[in-house]
Coordinates of C-alpha atoms in Angstrom, one line a residue:
M1 CA 2.1 65.8 23.2
T2 CA 4.6 68.0 25.3
L3 CA 4.7 71.6 25.6
L4 CA 8.2 72.0 24.1
N5 CA 7.6 69.9 20.9
D6 CA 4.6 71.4 19.5
N7 CA 4.2 75.1 18.2
K8 CA 0.4 75.0 18.9
S9 CA 1.4 74.4 22.6
Y10 CA 3.5 77.5 22.8
I11 CA 0.4 79.6 21.3
K12 CA -1.7 77.9 23.8
L13 CA 0.9 78.9 26.6
W14 CA 0.8 82.3 25.4
G15 CA -3.0 82.4 25.2
T16 CA -2.9 81.3 29.0
L17 CA -0.2 83.6 30.2
R18 CA -0.7 86.7 28.3
Y19 CA -3.5 88.0 30.6
L20 CA -1.1 87.8 33.6
P21 CA -0.9 91.3 35.4
G22 CA 1.9 93.4 34.1
G23 CA 2.0 91.9 30.6
V24 CA 5.3 90.1 31.3
V25 CA 5.1 87.4 28.9
K26 CA 5.6 88.3 25.2
F27 CA 5.5 86.2 21.9
S28 CA 9.4 86.4 22.0
I29 CA 9.3 83.9 24.7
I30 CA 8.7 81.0 22.1
P31 CA 12.2 81.0 20.5
F32 CA 13.4 80.7 24.1
F33 CA 11.4 77.4 24.6
K34 CA 12.5 76.1 21.2
F35 CA 16.2 77.0 21.9
F36 CA 16.1 75.1 25.4
D37 CA 14.3 72.1 23.8
I38 CA 17.1 71.8 21.2
L39 CA 19.7 72.3 24.0
R40 CA 18.1 69.6 25.9
K41 CA 18.2 67.0 23.0
I42 CA 21.8 67.8 22.2
I43 CA 22.7 67.3 25.9
L44 CA 20.9 63.9 26.1
N45 CA 22.4 62.6 23.0
L46 CA 25.9 63.5 23.9
L47 CA 25.4 61.8 27.4
F48 CA 24.0 58.8 25.4
W49 CA 26.7 58.6 22.9
G50 CA 29.4 59.5 25.5
I51 CA 28.3 56.4 27.5
V52 CA 28.3 54.1 24.2
A53 CA 31.8 55.4 23.6
I54 CA 33.1 54.8 27.0
I55 CA 31.8 51.1 27.0
A56 CA 33.1 50.8 23.3
A57 CA 36.4 52.1 24.3
V58 CA 36.6 49.5 27.2
F59 CA 35.9 46.6 25.0
V60 CA 38.3 47.7 22.1
K61 CA 40.9 48.1 24.9
N62 CA 40.3 44.8 26.2
S63 CA 40.3 42.9 23.1
Y64 CA 43.9 44.4 22.1
V65 CA 46.6 41.8 22.7
P66 CA 50.3 43.2 22.3
K67 CA 53.1 41.5 20.7
V68 CA 56.2 41.1 22.9
S69 CA 59.5 41.6 20.9
E70 CA 62.8 40.4 21.9
G71 CA 64.5 42.4 24.5
S72 CA 61.4 43.9 25.8
V73 CA 61.5 45.9 29.1
L74 CA 58.3 45.0 31.4
L75 CA 56.9 48.1 33.0
L76 CA 55.2 47.2 36.3
N77 CA 53.4 50.2 37.8
P78 CA 50.8 49.3 40.4
T79 CA 48.3 51.9 41.6
G80 CA 46.3 52.4 44.6
Y81 CA 46.2 49.6 47.1
I82 CA 47.0 46.0 46.2
I83 CA 43.8 44.1 46.6
E84 CA 42.4 40.5 46.1
Y85 CA 39.2 41.2 44.2
T86 CA 38.9 42.4 40.7
P87 CA 37.3 45.9 40.5
S88 CA 34.5 46.1 37.8
D89 CA 36.0 47.7 34.8
T90 CA 33.4 49.1 32.7
A91 CA 31.2 50.2 35.7
D92 CA 33.9 51.8 37.6
I93 CA 35.0 53.6 34.5
L94 CA 31.6 55.3 34.2
L95 CA 31.2 56.0 37.8
E96 CA 34.8 57.1 38.2
S97 CA 35.1 55.0 41.3
E98 CA 38.1 55.1 43.6
R99 CA 38.3 51.4 43.2
R100 CA 39.5 51.8 39.6
K101 CA 42.9 52.8 41.0
D102 CA 43.6 49.6 43.0
T103 CA 45.7 46.8 41.5
T104 CA 44.8 42.9 42.0
L105 CA 47.4 40.8 43.6
R106 CA 46.9 37.7 41.2
E107 CA 47.4 39.7 38.2
I108 CA 50.7 41.0 39.4
I109 CA 52.0 37.6 40.3
A110 CA 50.7 36.1 37.1
V111 CA 52.7 38.7 35.3
L112 CA 56.1 38.4 37.0
N113 CA 55.9 34.6 36.9
E114 CA 55.3 34.6 33.1
A115 CA 58.1 37.3 32.9
A116 CA 60.5 35.0 34.7
S117 CA 60.1 32.5 32.0
D118 CA 59.6 34.6 28.9
D119 CA 62.7 35.0 26.7
N120 CA 61.4 38.0 25.2
I121 CA 61.4 39.9 28.5
S122 CA 64.9 41.3 29.4
S123 CA 64.3 43.3 32.5
V124 CA 61.5 44.5 34.6
F125 CA 61.1 48.4 35.5
L126 CA 59.2 48.7 38.8
D127 CA 57.4 52.2 38.9
L128 CA 56.2 52.3 42.4
R129 CA 55.2 56.2 42.4
K130 CA 51.5 55.5 42.6
L131 CA 51.4 52.5 45.0
D132 CA 49.5 53.6 48.0
G133 CA 50.0 50.6 50.3
S134 CA 49.3 46.9 51.0
G135 CA 49.1 44.2 53.5
L136 CA 52.6 42.8 54.4
S137 CA 51.4 39.3 53.2
K138 CA 50.6 40.6 49.7
L139 CA 54.1 42.6 49.6
Q140 CA 55.7 39.1 50.6
E141 CA 54.0 37.4 47.8
I142 CA 54.9 39.9 45.1
A143 CA 58.4 39.8 46.6
M144 CA 58.7 36.2 45.7
A145 CA 57.6 36.7 42.3
I146 CA 60.3 39.5 41.7
K147 CA 63.0 37.2 43.3
N148 CA 62.0 34.7 40.7
V149 CA 62.5 37.1 38.0
K150 CA 65.9 38.1 39.2
D151 CA 67.1 34.5 39.5
S152 CA 66.0 33.8 35.9
G153 CA 69.0 36.2 35.0
K154 CA 66.7 39.2 34.2
K155 CA 67.6 42.7 35.4
V156 CA 64.9 44.4 37.9
I157 CA 65.1 48.4 38.4
A158 CA 62.8 50.0 41.1
F159 CA 62.0 53.6 41.1
S160 CA 60.0 56.0 43.1
D161 CA 60.0 59.9 44.0
T162 CA 59.3 59.1 47.6
Y163 CA 59.4 55.6 49.1
S164 CA 57.1 54.5 51.7
Q165 CA 57.8 51.3 53.6
S166 CA 55.6 49.3 51.5
K167 CA 57.2 50.5 48.3
Y168 CA 60.5 50.1 49.8
Y169 CA 59.7 46.5 50.7
L170 CA 59.2 45.5 47.0
A171 CA 62.2 47.8 45.9
C172 CA 64.7 46.1 48.1
Y173 CA 64.3 42.9 46.0
A174 CA 65.5 45.0 42.8
E175 CA 69.3 45.1 42.1
N176 CA 69.0 48.8 41.7
I177 CA 66.8 51.1 43.8
V178 CA 66.6 54.5 42.2
I179 CA 65.2 57.6 43.9
D180 CA 64.3 61.0 42.5
P181 CA 66.7 63.7 43.7
F182 CA 64.0 65.3 45.8
G183 CA 62.7 62.2 46.9
E184 CA 62.4 60.5 50.6
M185 CA 63.0 57.4 52.4
M186 CA 62.2 57.2 56.0
F187 CA 61.5 54.1 58.1
K188 CA 58.7 54.7 60.5
G189 CA 58.0 51.2 61.9
I190 CA 54.6 49.8 62.4
G191 CA 52.0 51.3 64.9
G192 CA 48.4 50.8 65.6
F193 CA 46.7 54.0 67.3
Q194 CA 43.0 55.1 67.6
N195 CA 40.8 57.6 69.3
Y196 CA 39.2 56.5 72.8
Y197 CA 35.7 58.2 73.4
G198 CA 34.8 56.7 76.8
K199 CA 35.5 59.7 79.0
G200 CA 33.6 62.1 76.3
L201 CA 30.6 59.9 76.1
N202 CA 30.3 59.5 79.8
K203 CA 30.5 63.4 80.3
Y204 CA 27.5 64.0 78.2
G205 CA 25.6 61.1 79.7
I206 CA 26.0 58.5 76.9
K207 CA 26.4 55.0 77.9
V208 CA 27.5 51.9 75.8
N209 CA 26.2 48.7 76.7
V210 CA 28.9 46.1 75.8
F211 CA 28.4 42.3 75.6
R212 CA 31.8 40.8 75.1
A213 CA 33.1 37.1 75.0
G214 CA 36.9 37.3 75.0
E215 CA 39.2 39.7 77.0
Y216 CA 41.2 40.5 73.9
K217 CA 38.2 41.4 72.0
S218 CA 39.3 45.2 71.9
A219 CA 37.1 46.6 69.1
V220 CA 34.7 47.9 71.9
E221 CA 37.2 49.5 73.9
P222 CA 37.2 53.1 72.2
F223 CA 33.7 53.5 73.3
I224 CA 34.1 52.6 76.9
S225 CA 37.6 53.4 77.9
D226 CA 40.0 56.2 77.7
K227 CA 43.2 53.9 76.9
M228 CA 44.1 50.4 75.6
S229 CA 43.6 47.7 77.9
A230 CA 46.4 45.5 78.9
P231 CA 45.4 42.4 77.0
A232 CA 44.9 44.4 74.1
R233 CA 48.2 46.0 74.4
E234 CA 49.9 42.5 75.2
A235 CA 48.5 41.2 71.7
S236 CA 49.3 44.2 69.8
V237 CA 52.9 44.1 70.8
G238 CA 53.1 40.6 70.0
Y239 CA 51.9 40.8 66.4
L240 CA 53.1 44.1 65.5
N241 CA 56.7 43.1 66.7
D242 CA 56.4 39.9 64.7
L243 CA 55.5 41.9 61.5
W244 CA 58.3 44.5 61.8
A245 CA 60.9 41.6 62.6
Q246 CA 59.7 39.8 59.2
Y247 CA 60.0 43.3 57.3
L248 CA 63.4 44.0 58.7
A249 CA 64.5 40.5 58.0
A250 CA 63.7 40.7 54.4
V251 CA 65.1 44.3 54.0
T252 CA 68.5 43.4 55.8
R253 CA 68.9 40.3 53.7
E254 CA 68.1 41.7 50.4
R255 CA 70.2 45.0 50.9
N256 CA 73.2 43.1 52.7
I257 CA 72.9 45.4 55.5
T258 CA 72.4 44.8 59.3
K259 CA 69.3 45.4 61.7
R260 CA 71.9 47.7 63.6
D261 CA 72.4 49.7 60.4
I262 CA 68.5 50.2 60.2
D263 CA 68.2 51.1 63.7
R264 CA 70.8 53.7 63.5
Y265 CA 69.5 55.2 60.6
I266 CA 66.1 55.6 62.5
S267 CA 67.5 56.8 65.6
S268 CA 69.8 59.3 64.0
Y269 CA 67.7 60.2 61.1
A270 CA 67.4 63.9 62.1
V271 CA 71.0 64.3 62.6
I272 CA 72.0 62.8 59.4
L273 CA 69.5 64.5 57.3
E274 CA 70.8 67.7 58.9
K275 CA 74.4 66.7 57.7
N276 CA 73.0 66.2 54.1
R277 CA 71.3 69.7 54.4
G278 CA 67.8 68.3 54.5
N279 CA 68.5 66.2 51.4
S280 CA 66.6 62.8 52.1
A281 CA 67.7 61.3 48.9
K282 CA 71.3 61.7 49.7
T283 CA 71.0 60.8 53.4
A284 CA 69.3 57.3 52.2
K285 CA 72.2 56.7 49.7
S286 CA 74.8 57.5 52.5
Y287 CA 73.4 54.5 54.4
N288 CA 73.1 52.2 51.5
I289 CA 69.3 52.3 51.8
I290 CA 69.0 53.2 48.1
D291 CA 71.7 52.9 45.2
T292 CA 70.9 55.7 42.6
I293 CA 69.7 59.1 42.8
A294 CA 68.1 60.1 39.3
V295 CA 65.0 61.3 37.5
Y296 CA 62.4 59.0 36.0
E297 CA 63.7 59.1 32.5
E298 CA 67.3 58.3 33.6
A299 CA 66.0 55.2 35.9
L300 CA 63.9 53.8 33.1
A301 CA 67.0 54.0 30.9
L302 CA 68.8 51.7 33.3
A303 CA 66.4 49.0 32.5
G304 CA 67.4 48.8 28.9
T305 CA 66.7 50.3 25.7
G306 CA 64.4 47.5 24.3
N307 CA 60.5 48.0 23.6
K308 CA 58.7 48.9 26.6
I309 CA 55.3 46.9 27.5
N310 CA 53.1 47.9 30.2
W311 CA 52.4 44.9 32.5
K312 CA 48.5 45.2 32.0
D313 CA 49.1 44.6 28.1
Y314 CA 51.5 41.9 29.1
Y315 CA 48.9 40.4 31.1
K316 CA 46.6 39.9 28.2
T317 CA 49.2 37.8 26.5
I318 CA 49.0 35.4 29.4
T319 CA 45.2 35.0 29.5
K320 CA 45.3 34.5 25.8
K321 CA 47.2 31.4 26.3
E322 CA 44.8 30.0 28.8
K323 CA 43.0 27.0 27.7
P324 CA 40.2 25.1 29.3
A325 CA 41.3 21.8 31.0
P326 CA 39.0 18.8 31.9
Q327 CA 39.2 19.3 35.4
R328 CA 39.2 22.7 37.3
I329 CA 40.4 24.2 40.7
A330 CA 38.0 27.0 41.8
V331 CA 39.4 30.0 43.8
V332 CA 36.7 31.8 45.6
V333 CA 37.9 35.3 46.6
A334 CA 36.4 36.7 49.7
S335 CA 37.7 40.1 50.4
G336 CA 36.0 42.9 52.8
P337 CA 33.6 42.8 55.7
I338 CA 31.2 39.7 56.0
V339 CA 27.7 41.1 55.8
S340 CA 24.3 39.8 55.0
G341 CA 22.5 39.8 51.6
K342 CA 24.1 40.2 48.1
Q343 CA 26.9 42.5 47.8
P344 CA 29.4 43.7 45.3
P345 CA 33.0 42.9 45.0
G346 CA 35.0 44.1 48.1
T347 CA 32.3 43.0 50.4
I348 CA 31.5 39.4 51.5
G349 CA 27.9 39.2 51.1
A350 CA 26.4 36.0 52.5
S351 CA 23.8 35.4 49.8
S352 CA 26.3 36.3 47.0
Y353 CA 29.0 33.7 48.3
V354 CA 26.2 30.9 49.0
S355 CA 25.0 31.4 45.5
I356 CA 28.8 30.9 44.4
L357 CA 29.6 28.0 46.4
E358 CA 26.3 26.4 45.5
G359 CA 27.2 26.4 41.8
I360 CA 30.6 25.0 42.4
R361 CA 29.2 22.3 44.6
K362 CA 27.0 21.2 41.6
D363 CA 29.8 21.4 39.0
Q364 CA 31.3 17.9 38.5
K365 CA 34.3 19.3 36.6
I366 CA 35.5 21.3 39.8
A367 CA 37.9 18.9 42.0
A368 CA 38.9 21.3 44.7
V369 CA 38.0 24.8 45.9
I370 CA 40.3 27.2 47.6
L371 CA 38.8 30.1 49.5
R372 CA 41.0 33.2 49.3
I373 CA 40.2 35.2 52.4
D374 CA 41.0 38.7 53.1
S375 CA 38.7 39.9 55.8
G376 CA 38.7 41.2 59.6
G377 CA 35.4 39.6 60.1
G378 CA 31.6 40.6 60.3
S379 CA 28.2 39.3 60.9
V380 CA 27.7 35.9 62.8
G381 CA 24.7 35.0 60.7
A382 CA 26.6 35.7 57.6
S383 CA 29.6 34.0 58.5
E384 CA 27.6 30.8 59.6
A385 CA 25.7 30.8 56.2
I386 CA 29.0 30.8 54.3
R387 CA 30.6 28.0 56.5
R388 CA 27.5 25.8 56.1
S389 CA 27.9 26.1 52.4
L390 CA 31.6 25.1 52.4
Q391 CA 30.6 22.0 54.3
D392 CA 28.0 21.2 51.7
V393 CA 30.8 21.7 49.1
K394 CA 33.0 19.3 51.1
K395 CA 30.1 16.7 51.3
E396 CA 30.2 16.4 47.4
G397 CA 33.8 15.2 47.9
K398 CA 35.3 18.2 46.8
L399 CA 38.8 19.2 48.8
V400 CA 38.4 22.8 50.5
I401 CA 41.6 24.9 51.4
V402 CA 41.7 28.1 53.1
S403 CA 44.4 30.5 51.6
M404 CA 44.7 33.4 54.0
S405 CA 45.7 36.9 52.7
S406 CA 46.7 39.9 54.9
I407 CA 43.9 39.3 57.3
A408 CA 41.7 36.3 58.2
A409 CA 40.3 37.0 61.7
S410 CA 37.2 36.5 63.7
G411 CA 34.1 35.9 61.4
A412 CA 36.7 35.1 58.6
Y413 CA 38.1 32.5 61.0
W414 CA 34.8 31.3 61.7
I415 CA 34.3 30.4 58.0
S416 CA 37.8 28.8 57.8
T417 CA 36.5 26.0 60.3
A418 CA 35.0 24.4 57.4
S419 CA 38.0 23.8 55.4
D420 CA 40.3 20.6 55.1
T421 CA 43.5 22.7 55.4
I422 CA 44.6 26.4 56.0
L423 CA 47.5 28.2 54.6
C424 CA 48.6 31.4 55.7
M425 CA 51.4 34.1 55.2
P426 CA 53.9 34.5 57.9
S427 CA 52.6 38.0 58.3
T428 CA 48.9 37.2 58.2
L429 CA 46.7 38.4 61.0
T430 CA 44.2 35.7 62.0
G431 CA 42.6 34.3 65.1
S432 CA 40.6 37.0 67.0
I433 CA 38.2 34.1 68.1
G434 CA 35.8 36.1 70.2
V435 CA 32.2 37.6 70.0
F436 CA 31.0 41.1 70.9
G437 CA 28.0 43.3 70.5
M438 CA 27.1 46.8 71.8
L439 CA 24.3 49.1 72.1
P440 CA 24.2 52.8 73.1
D441 CA 22.0 54.2 75.7
I442 CA 21.6 58.0 75.1
S443 CA 18.3 58.2 77.2
E444 CA 20.5 60.2 80.1
F445 CA 21.8 62.5 77.4
L446 CA 18.4 63.4 75.9
A447 CA 17.2 63.9 79.5
K448 CA 19.5 66.8 80.0
Y449 CA 17.9 68.8 77.2
P450 CA 14.2 69.8 78.0
G451 CA 11.9 69.2 74.9
I452 CA 13.4 65.8 74.0
T453 CA 11.2 63.0 75.4
T454 CA 10.5 59.4 74.2
D455 CA 6.9 57.9 74.5
G456 CA 4.9 55.3 72.9
Y457 CA 3.2 51.9 73.5
G458 CA 4.4 48.3 73.2
T459 CA 2.5 45.2 73.3
T460 CA 5.2 43.3 75.5
K461 CA 8.1 44.5 77.6
F462 CA 10.6 43.8 74.9
S463 CA 8.9 46.0 72.4
S464 CA 11.3 48.8 73.1
F465 CA 14.5 46.5 72.5
Y466 CA 17.4 48.0 70.8
R467 CA 16.3 51.5 71.0
P468 CA 19.3 53.8 71.9
D469 CA 16.9 56.5 73.5
M470 CA 15.5 53.9 76.2
S471 CA 17.7 52.1 78.7
L472 CA 18.0 48.4 78.5
S473 CA 16.2 46.5 81.3
E474 CA 18.0 43.7 83.1
D475 CA 16.0 41.1 81.1
M476 CA 17.3 42.8 77.9
K477 CA 21.0 42.7 79.2
K478 CA 20.5 39.0 80.0
I479 CA 19.3 38.2 76.6
L480 CA 22.2 39.9 74.7
T481 CA 24.6 38.4 77.4
L482 CA 23.5 34.7 76.7
S483 CA 23.4 35.4 73.1
V484 CA 27.1 36.4 72.8
E485 CA 28.2 33.7 75.1
N486 CA 26.3 31.0 72.9
D487 CA 28.0 32.6 70.0
Y488 CA 31.4 32.4 71.6
S489 CA 30.7 28.7 72.8
T490 CA 29.7 27.8 69.3
F491 CA 32.9 29.5 68.0
L492 CA 35.1 27.5 70.2
S493 CA 33.6 24.2 69.5
F494 CA 34.1 25.0 65.6
V495 CA 37.6 25.6 66.2
S496 CA 38.1 22.9 68.6
S497 CA 36.7 20.3 66.4
S498 CA 38.1 21.4 62.9
R499 CA 41.6 21.9 64.2
D500 CA 41.6 18.8 66.4
I501 CA 42.4 20.9 69.5
Q502 CA 41.3 20.0 73.0
L503 CA 38.6 22.7 74.1
S504 CA 40.4 23.7 77.2
E505 CA 43.4 24.5 74.8
T506 CA 41.2 26.3 72.4
R507 CA 40.1 28.6 75.1
K508 CA 43.8 29.7 75.8
I509 CA 44.3 30.8 72.3
A510 CA 40.9 32.3 71.6
G511 CA 39.5 35.2 73.7
G512 CA 39.7 37.5 70.7
R513 CA 43.5 37.6 70.5
I514 CA 45.0 38.3 67.2
W515 CA 47.9 36.2 66.2
S516 CA 50.3 36.6 63.3
G517 CA 50.5 33.9 60.6
N518 CA 53.9 32.4 62.2
S519 CA 52.3 32.2 65.5
A520 CA 49.1 30.7 64.2
V521 CA 50.9 27.9 62.6
E522 CA 52.7 27.3 66.1
I523 CA 49.7 26.9 68.2
G524 CA 47.7 25.0 65.5
L525 CA 45.2 27.4 64.1
A526 CA 46.8 27.1 60.8
D527 CA 48.5 24.2 58.9
D528 CA 51.3 25.8 57.3
V529 CA 52.6 29.0 55.5
G530 CA 52.2 29.5 51.9
T531 CA 51.2 31.5 49.1
L532 CA 47.9 31.2 47.0
G533 CA 50.2 29.6 44.5
N534 CA 51.2 27.1 47.1
A535 CA 47.5 26.4 47.8
I536 CA 46.6 25.7 44.3
A537 CA 49.5 23.3 44.1
L538 CA 48.5 21.6 47.2
A539 CA 45.0 21.2 46.1
A540 CA 46.1 19.6 42.6
Q541 CA 48.2 17.3 44.5
E542 CA 45.7 16.3 47.2
S543 CA 42.8 15.8 44.7
G544 CA 45.3 13.7 42.3
I545 CA 44.8 15.9 39.2
L546 CA 47.5 16.8 36.7
D547 CA 45.7 18.5 33.9
Y548 CA 43.6 21.3 35.4
S549 CA 42.9 25.0 35.1
V550 CA 42.3 27.4 37.6
D551 CA 39.1 29.4 37.7
Y552 CA 38.4 32.5 39.9
Y553 CA 35.0 33.3 41.4
E554 CA 33.9 36.3 43.0
P555 CA 30.6 38.4 43.1
K556 CA 29.7 40.1 40.0
E557 CA 27.8 43.3 39.7
D558 CA 25.7 44.3 36.7
L559 CA 26.0 47.8 35.1
R560 CA 22.6 48.8 36.2
T561 CA 23.1 47.8 39.7
T562 CA 26.6 49.5 40.0
I563 CA 24.9 52.7 38.4
S564 CA 22.2 52.5 40.9
R565 CA 24.7 52.0 43.9
G566 CA 26.7 55.0 42.5
L567 CA 23.6 57.5 42.3
K568 CA 23.1 56.5 46.0
G569 CA 26.4 57.8 47.1
M570 CA 28.4 54.5 47.0
A571 CA 28.0 54.3 50.8
S572 CA 30.6 52.2 52.8
S573 CA 30.1 48.6 52.3
D574 CA 30.0 48.0 56.0
K575 CA 27.4 50.8 56.5
D576 CA 24.9 48.5 58.3
T577 CA 27.2 47.0 60.9
I578 CA 27.0 48.4 64.4
S579 CA 30.6 49.7 64.7
A580 CA 30.2 51.9 61.5
K581 CA 26.8 53.2 62.6
F582 CA 28.3 54.0 66.1
Y583 CA 31.4 55.7 64.6
N584 CA 29.1 57.8 62.3
F585 CA 27.2 58.6 65.5
I586 CA 30.4 59.7 67.3
S587 CA 31.5 61.8 64.3
S588 CA 28.2 63.9 64.4
A589 CA 28.5 64.2 68.1
L590 CA 32.2 65.4 68.3
P591 CA 31.3 69.0 68.2
L592 CA 29.4 68.6 71.4
F593 CA 32.3 66.7 73.1
S594 CA 34.9 69.4 72.0
G595 CA 32.8 72.1 73.6
K596 CA 32.6 74.1 70.5
T597 CA 28.9 74.2 70.1
D598 CA 25.8 74.0 72.6
N599 CA 23.6 72.4 69.9
S600 CA 21.4 69.7 71.3
D601 CA 19.9 68.7 67.9
V602 CA 22.1 65.7 67.3
I603 CA 20.6 63.4 65.0
F604 CA 20.4 59.6 66.1
E605 CA 18.3 58.5 63.1
S606 CA 19.1 54.9 62.1
L607 CA 21.9 54.6 64.7
F608 CA 20.8 50.9 65.3
D609 CA 18.1 48.8 63.4
G610 CA 18.6 45.5 65.0
N611 CA 20.5 42.7 66.8
Q612 CA 23.9 42.4 65.4
S613 CA 26.5 40.3 67.1
I614 CA 29.8 41.4 65.1
Y615 CA 33.3 40.5 65.2
M616 CA 35.5 43.4 63.6
G617 CA 39.0 42.5 63.4
P618 CA 41.7 45.1 62.7
E619 CA 42.1 46.4 59.0
Y620 CA 45.9 46.2 58.5
I621 CA 47.4 48.2 55.7
F622 CA 51.2 48.4 55.5
R623 CA 52.0 51.8 54.2

């Protein structure tokens, strides 16, 4: 029996409260209790039926399959970032997750390939206004599909209010690039910049113990230096120039202009913009960077007057045609940082992927496996667990092919050593064959402030291992150094044996250096350049199968788990990695570094909670 659901309880409450000093409580309070009880029930009912309505709307939406009439215009309007994994639809709608905005690469490719052969589709309208960015390799795959549409004789129109470099890369494959009268198109090139905290940390007595194998392994440099090292600069210059050259090659070819034209446009942009009175759209048109200046409605009219069909609706017509085949090719999508445990899509959790691969290993209908990787690396232990599972799949006689997306470096390359064949895109970032670990020492920092001390008891000399408030002993440093060197030696042996490269030669191309896909093929880290579609075709050919279907595998998260994660703040998927924790620590300490406060009460709780050797490769997004 509850207080708010029984009138006798109201009276009992009155009997208890009416003797309080001052005679504050009156019988008139009872209607208020009744009112709030009714209000509570209404709110709970509205919340319950609201959730039911949202879930029902999702299912109704997913069950709707439109009809494509003759002369239809396909509206392709990607949003957010182009990603590899499929965001959870129902759960993310309920949580209003940012992941909802992102667009899955394979769905765009499937839609464009279908449109190229669909006689009912007369043209494709690329609405790029809400596209945030993508790795260049993903843009290259989409561009190939757009080119197929054009080659089939269909019209392709591109529109955006403002063109970033990623938007423009796709737009240059259209026959007409349209920009809003108040839009902008400016080439910025590619750059990689970051903050360096070394001097600031030293100033306040904070040391960072770094254990690194590979001179090019530069992820630790921001914490121990005030600038980029010569090896890091050498590697960055190499792959960034290669990627920019690939970008310019595509743009100049498709726009029928020269690299010199673009160089002149960039170098004199301020001058020519001034001549056009600050109108960026007219400036771009004067250099043949864009074709037409028009508002959205005018641009859409250029695509034709036929029925307009949204690409997501069109995708449903494709999936409806798919039929099961006697044999299957499994595409395992591995995107995000590599960490231990069970993780949601967008994070490569070792337990999640070991479970997926074990199911594939036992499935006799699956003839080949393609591991589609888009990851800068992560935990050694997690990477090794997934590599072993891939080896078990191979032992069952199944072909294993790695298809690299925008990045497949460090721990992701560790996993790739279990494959039969590696395909990458020309702009894929890969390699980074190296190992590092780091642990801060804030004991000197704490000693500067009276009243902050550390004391306790440990049964052995290693009981204080991994405590950032206590200095590392020489034995501890030796242990960590040996651990990192052992991991690096193992990494080198995996690469050498899987790629059939002499160990001495492997050392030359390792050292934590990052390579572009083109360079990776040249030095033997990859077999050939190719899209995911090429990898699927190769898997079918090498497995000797003709009638097959392609099934995609990635971690799935039930609604209860997703809601629970959302209520906990939907924290970053790599929150437990050393670099992420240390960045959080730096962020909390920045006021001290800037001299804006003398507050010594910096919180170091949960900065480190164990030994983690990690390889964090660069996260490369082309904007």
